[in-house]
PDB file of C-alpha atoms in Angstrom:
ATOM      1  CA  GLY A   1     122.055 120.769  53.171  1.00 69.00           C
ATOM      2  CA  ASP A   2     118.828 119.946  55.482  1.00 71.00           C
ATOM      3  CA  ASP A   3     117.010 123.602  56.441  1.00 74.00           C
ATOM      4  CA  ILE A   4     117.145 123.421  60.082  1.00 73.00           C
ATOM      5  CA  LYS A   5     115.073 125.973  62.361  1.00 71.00           C
ATOM      6  CA  PHE A   6     115.516 126.900  66.106  1.00 71.00           C
ATOM      7  CA  ARG A   7     112.115 126.554  68.427  1.00 71.00           C
ATOM      8  CA  ALA A   8     112.227 127.845  71.876  1.00 72.00           C
ATOM      9  CA  VAL A   9     108.964 126.666  74.438  1.00 71.00           C
ATOM     10  CA  LEU A  10     107.657 127.601  77.212  1.00 70.00           C
ATOM     11  CA  GLN A  11     105.527 125.702  79.398  1.00 69.00           C
ATOM     12  CA  ASN A  12     103.388 126.673  82.501  1.00 69.00           C
ATOM     13  CA  SER A  13      99.865 126.865  84.231  1.00 65.00           C
ATOM     14  CA  ALA A  14      98.113 128.953  86.279  1.00 64.00           C
ATOM     15  CA  ASP A  15      96.852 126.292  89.235  1.00 65.00           C
ATOM     16  CA  THR A  16     100.063 124.796  88.911  1.00 64.00           C
ATOM     17  CA  SER A  17     100.149 121.202  87.729  1.00 67.00           C
ATOM     18  CA  LYS A  18     102.740 121.815  85.845  1.00 67.00           C
ATOM     19  CA  VAL A  19     106.501 123.064  86.119  1.00 68.00           C
ATOM     20  CA  MET A  20     107.333 126.144  84.353  1.00 70.00           C
ATOM     21  CA  ARG A  21     109.839 124.465  81.542  1.00 71.00           C
ATOM     22  CA  PHE A  22     111.568 126.062  78.838  1.00 71.00           C
ATOM     23  CA  LEU A  23     112.582 123.495  76.241  1.00 70.00           C
ATOM     24  CA  ALA A  24     114.721 124.845  72.983  1.00 70.00           C
ATOM     25  CA  GLY A  25     115.003 122.580  69.737  1.00 69.00           C
ATOM     26  CA  ALA A  26     114.841 122.339  66.232  1.00 69.00           C
ATOM     27  CA  PHE A  27     112.630 121.647  63.397  1.00 67.00           C
ATOM     28  CA  ARG A  28     114.268 119.481  60.014  1.00 67.00           C
ATOM     29  CA  LEU A  29     112.535 121.054  57.657  1.00 65.00           C
ATOM     30  CA  ILE A  30     111.107 118.506  55.338  1.00 61.00           C
ATOM     31  CA  CYS A  31     107.410 120.270  54.795  1.00 55.00           C
ATOM     32  CA  SER A  32     105.482 122.853  56.450  1.00 50.00           C
ATOM     33  CA  ASN A  33     105.242 120.816  59.726  1.00 50.00           C
ATOM     34  CA  GLY A  34     108.879 120.497  59.791  1.00 49.00           C
ATOM     35  CA  MET A  35     110.492 117.480  62.318  1.00 49.00           C
ATOM     36  CA  VAL A  36     111.171 117.912  65.874  1.00 51.00           C
ATOM     37  CA  ILE A  37     114.287 116.563  67.036  1.00 54.00           C
ATOM     38  CA  PRO A  38     114.476 115.979  70.818  1.00 54.00           C
ATOM     39  CA  ASP A  39     118.501 116.650  71.297  1.00 57.00           C
ATOM     40  CA  SER A  40     120.627 116.771  74.204  1.00 56.00           C
ATOM     41  CA  ARG A  41     122.626 120.144  72.417  1.00 58.00           C
ATOM     42  CA  PHE A  42     119.642 122.158  73.512  1.00 59.00           C
ATOM     43  CA  GLU A  43     118.575 123.967  76.254  1.00 55.00           C
ATOM     44  CA  HIS A  44     116.164 123.098  78.665  1.00 56.00           C
ATOM     45  CA  LEU A  45     115.320 124.384  81.993  1.00 53.00           C
ATOM     46  CA  ASP A  46     112.907 123.318  84.608  1.00 55.00           C
ATOM     47  CA  ILE A  47     111.814 125.530  87.455  1.00 53.00           C
ATOM     48  CA  LYS A  48     110.305 123.999  90.290  1.00 53.00           C
ATOM     49  CA  LYS A  49     109.061 126.268  92.274  1.00 53.00           C
ATOM     50  CA  ALA A  50     105.349 126.892  93.647  1.00 51.00           C
ATOM     51  CA  HIS A  51     103.720 129.964  91.473  1.00 52.00           C
ATOM     52  CA  LYS A  52     102.933 131.933  93.943  1.00 53.00           C
ATOM     53  CA  GLY A  53     105.518 134.591  93.825  1.00 57.00           C
ATOM     54  CA  SER A  54     108.154 132.939  94.315  1.00 61.00           C
ATOM     55  CA  LEU A  55     108.748 133.137  90.118  1.00 62.00           C
ATOM     56  CA  ASP A  56     111.499 135.493  88.994  1.00 72.00           C
ATOM     57  CA  PHE A  57     110.212 134.946  85.006  1.00 69.00           C
ATOM     58  CA  GLU A  58     111.917 137.716  83.498  1.00 76.00           C
ATOM     59  CA  LYS A  59     115.001 136.442  85.415  1.00 76.00           C
ATOM     60  CA  ASP A  60     114.209 132.429  84.364  1.00 72.00           C
ATOM     61  CA  VAL A  61     113.964 133.617  80.597  1.00 72.00           C
ATOM     62  CA  ALA A  62     116.868 135.995  80.529  1.00 75.00           C
ATOM     63  CA  GLY A  63     118.988 133.096  82.212  1.00 71.00           C
ATOM     64  CA  PHE A  64     117.649 130.611  79.341  1.00 70.00           C
ATOM     65  CA  PHE A  65     117.874 132.512  76.170  1.00 71.00           C
ATOM     66  CA  GLY A  66     121.242 133.519  77.218  1.00 71.00           C
ATOM     67  CA  ASN A  67     122.475 129.766  76.999  1.00 68.00           C
ATOM     68  CA  MET A  68     120.923 129.520  73.656  1.00 68.00           C
ATOM     69  CA  GLU A  69     124.412 130.528  71.809  1.00 69.00           C
ATOM     70  CA  ALA A  70     125.955 127.602  72.860  1.00 65.00           C
ATOM     71  CA  SER A  71     123.150 125.575  71.361  1.00 65.00           C
ATOM     72  CA  PHE A  72     123.221 126.848  68.716  1.00 67.00           C
ATOM     73  CA  GLU A  73     127.212 126.413  68.273  1.00 66.00           C
ATOM     74  CA  ALA A  74     126.795 122.350  69.275  1.00 64.00           C
ATOM     75  CA  VAL A  75     124.712 122.217  66.371  1.00 70.00           C
ATOM     76  CA  SER A  76     128.012 121.926  63.725  1.00 73.00           C
ATOM     77  CA  MET A  77     128.225 118.120  65.334  1.00 78.00           C
ATOM     78  CA  TRP A  78     125.416 117.382  62.911  1.00 81.00           C
ATOM     79  CA  GLU A  79     127.597 118.531  59.924  1.00 83.00           C
ATOM     80  CA  GLU A  80     129.919 115.507  60.821  1.00 87.00           C
ATOM     81  CA  TYR A  81     126.927 113.226  61.177  1.00 90.00           C
ATOM     82  CA  ALA A  82     126.599 114.012  57.300  1.00 90.00           C
ATOM     83  CA  HIS A  83     130.119 112.927  56.581  1.00 93.00           C
ATOM     84  CA  ILE A  84     130.752 109.775  58.190  1.00 95.00           C
ATOM     85  CA  LYS A  85     129.128 106.523  56.304  1.00 96.00           C
ATOM     86  CA  LEU A  86     126.559 104.523  58.776  1.00 96.00           C
ATOM     87  CA  ASP A  87     127.307 100.359  57.909  1.00 96.00           C
ATOM     88  CA  ARG A  88     125.522  97.576  59.603  1.00 96.00           C
ATOM     89  CA  PRO A  89     128.389  97.329  62.412  1.00 95.00           C
ATOM     90  CA  LYS A  90     127.616 101.247  63.278  1.00 96.00           C
ATOM     91  CA  LEU A  91     124.175 100.794  63.882  1.00 96.00           C
ATOM     92  CA  GLU A  92     124.667  97.889  66.092  1.00 96.00           C
ATOM     93  CA  GLU A  93     126.298  99.752  67.966  1.00 94.00           C
ATOM     94  CA  VAL A  94     123.700 102.259  68.318  1.00 96.00           C
ATOM     95  CA  PHE A  95     120.926  99.743  69.098  1.00 97.00           C
ATOM     96  CA  THR A  96     123.152  98.329  71.721  1.00 96.00           C
ATOM     97  CA  GLU A  97     123.744 101.369  73.761  1.00 94.00           C
ATOM     98  CA  LEU A  98     120.397 102.293  73.684  1.00 95.00           C
ATOM     99  CA  LYS A  99     118.958  98.234  74.520  1.00 96.00           C
ATOM    100  CA  ILE A 100     116.779  98.603  71.896  1.00 94.00           C
ATOM    101  CA  GLY A 101     115.361  95.299  71.207  1.00 95.00           C
ATOM    102  CA  PRO A 102     114.340  93.631  67.859  1.00 96.00           C
ATOM    103  CA  ARG A 103     110.957  95.190  67.241  1.00 95.00           C
ATOM    104  CA  VAL A 104     112.034  98.406  67.438  1.00 94.00           C
ATOM    105  CA  GLN A 105     115.032  98.123  65.315  1.00 96.00           C
ATOM    106  CA  GLU A 106     112.797  96.402  62.688  1.00 96.00           C
ATOM    107  CA  ASP A 107     110.514 100.002  63.026  1.00 95.00           C
ATOM    108  CA  VAL A 108     113.388 102.118  62.342  1.00 96.00           C
ATOM    109  CA  LEU A 109     115.202 100.183  59.334  1.00 97.00           C
ATOM    110  CA  SER A 110     111.649  99.949  57.746  1.00 96.00           C
ATOM    111  CA  LEU A 111     109.694 103.372  58.539  1.00 93.00           C
ATOM    112  CA  THR A 112     109.728 105.356  55.104  1.00 94.00           C
ATOM    113  CA  MET A 113     112.030 108.815  55.832  1.00 91.00           C
ATOM    114  CA  ARG A 114     110.425 111.998  55.274  1.00 85.00           C
ATOM    115  CA  GLY A 115     112.030 113.799  52.730  1.00 82.00           C
ATOM    116  CA  GLN A 116     114.059 110.814  51.621  1.00 85.00           C
ATOM    117  CA  ASP A 117     111.142 108.026  50.592  1.00 87.00           C
ATOM    118  CA  THR A 118     112.717 105.739  51.277  1.00 94.00           C
ATOM    119  CA  THR A 119     114.148 103.673  54.028  1.00 96.00           C
ATOM    120  CA  LEU A 120     117.153 103.231  56.301  1.00 96.00           C
ATOM    121  CA  ASP A 121     117.243  99.557  56.044  1.00 97.00           C
ATOM    122  CA  GLN A 122     117.282 100.604  51.840  1.00 97.00           C
ATOM    123  CA  LEU A 123     119.972 103.207  52.145  1.00 97.00           C
ATOM    124  CA  ILE A 124     122.197 100.956  54.757  1.00 97.00           C
ATOM    125  CA  ASN A 125     122.077  98.193  51.744  1.00 96.00           C
ATOM    126  CA  SER A 126     123.059 100.578  48.944  1.00 96.00           C
ATOM    127  CA  GLY A 127     126.153 101.854  50.906  1.00 95.00           C
ATOM    128  CA  ASN A 128     124.582 105.382  50.726  1.00 93.00           C
ATOM    129  CA  SER A 129     123.770 105.973  54.211  1.00 96.00           C
ATOM    130  CA  THR A 130     125.597 108.296  56.936  1.00 95.00           C
ATOM    131  CA  LEU A 131     124.708 109.103  60.560  1.00 95.00           C
ATOM    132  CA  TRP A 132     122.654 111.993  59.182  1.00 92.00           C
ATOM    133  CA  ASP A 133     120.529 109.585  57.640  1.00 94.00           C
ATOM    134  CA  GLY A 134     120.236 107.345  61.022  1.00 95.00           C
ATOM    135  CA  TYR A 135     119.825 109.915  63.292  1.00 92.00           C
ATOM    136  CA  ASN A 136     116.906 110.943  61.305  1.00 90.00           C
ATOM    137  CA  ALA A 137     115.437 107.482  61.258  1.00 94.00           C
ATOM    138  CA  PHE A 138     115.466 107.592  65.096  1.00 94.00           C
ATOM    139  CA  THR A 139     114.198 110.708  65.807  1.00 89.00           C
ATOM    140  CA  GLN A 140     111.494 109.982  63.244  1.00 90.00           C
ATOM    141  CA  ARG A 141     110.253 106.995  65.263  1.00 92.00           C
ATOM    142  CA  ILE A 142     110.517 109.052  68.684  1.00 90.00           C
ATOM    143  CA  THR A 143     108.353 112.188  66.985  1.00 85.00           C
ATOM    144  CA  ASP A 144     105.996 110.046  65.889  1.00 88.00           C
ATOM    145  CA  ALA A 145     105.490 107.580  69.194  1.00 88.00           C
ATOM    146  CA  ASP A 146     102.042 107.970  70.911  1.00 89.00           C
ATOM    147  CA  SER A 147     104.659 109.201  74.376  1.00 86.00           C
ATOM    148  CA  LEU A 148     104.683 111.908  76.586  1.00 83.00           C
ATOM    149  CA  GLU A 149     106.841 114.698  75.112  1.00 77.00           C
ATOM    150  CA  ALA A 150     109.082 114.360  78.225  1.00 76.00           C
ATOM    151  CA  VAL A 151     109.900 110.581  77.435  1.00 84.00           C
ATOM    152  CA  LYS A 152     110.553 111.827  73.631  1.00 84.00           C
ATOM    153  CA  ILE A 153     113.011 114.568  75.218  1.00 80.00           C
ATOM    154  CA  ASP A 154     114.838 111.700  77.095  1.00 84.00           C
ATOM    155  CA  ASN A 155     114.933 109.190  74.043  1.00 88.00           C
ATOM    156  CA  GLY A 156     115.889 111.963  71.883  1.00 85.00           C
ATOM    157  CA  ILE A 157     119.181 112.888  74.107  1.00 85.00           C
ATOM    158  CA  LYS A 158     119.786 108.975  74.391  1.00 91.00           C
ATOM    159  CA  VAL A 159     120.079 109.256  70.682  1.00 92.00           C
ATOM    160  CA  THR A 160     121.867 112.107  70.309  1.00 88.00           C
ATOM    161  CA  LYS A 161     124.845 110.839  72.829  1.00 90.00           C
ATOM    162  CA  ALA A 162     124.926 107.333  71.055  1.00 94.00           C
ATOM    163  CA  PHE A 163     125.437 109.022  67.805  1.00 93.00           C
ATOM    164  CA  ASP A 164     128.061 111.182  69.074  1.00 90.00           C
ATOM    165  CA  LYS A 165     130.115 108.632  70.571  1.00 93.00           C
ATOM    166  CA  ILE A 166     130.672 107.014  67.338  1.00 94.00           C
ATOM    167  CA  VAL A 167     131.437 110.627  65.692  1.00 91.00           C
ATOM    168  CA  ASN A 168     134.307 110.800  68.418  1.00 89.00           C
ATOM    169  CA  ALA A 169     135.473 107.702  68.127  1.00 90.00           C
ATOM    170  CA  ALA A 170     136.102 108.717  64.023  1.00 81.00           C
TER     171      ALA A 170
END
C-alpha cells in the first residue's frame, strides 16, 4: 500500500574525475522528501571511459532506459515482502547473512521508522512485523548513514539479496 516513485540519476563530470554513471532507484514516499531505496532490482550502468570523444551518450542513455522495464517488473517482489511475517528467527537469518554485529543490529531494531512512529523491535514483539517492515528499517538505516553513495548502493543490494532469500525459501 506504500506509494513508490521511480527515479533515474545521471552522474558525470566535465574533468573526468568521475565515471559516467546511470542509476535507477525508487523512493518510498513517506513525506515530501521520500526515502531512497538502494536495491539490486534496479538497473545501474557505469561507463568507465575517458571523456575525450569516446562516449556515445545517446546510445548509453537509450541502453539504460531500455532496460528499465525489467526494473519496474521486479518491484513485484516487494509485494511478497508484505505478505510474509518477520519474526526473530528470520531476522537472525538476515543479520547472519549480512554479517551484522550487535551495534548495527541494535540500530536497526531501535530506530523509529518513518511513516510508522514505531520501531522494528516493537513490531516484532507485537507479532505485526512483515519482511517489508524489516526491509524498510534496513534501508532507512542505510540511507541515513554518513557513507558514500556507492557504499549505500552496495549495502542495499546485499540487504535485498538477504530478504529475497527468505521470500524464495517460503
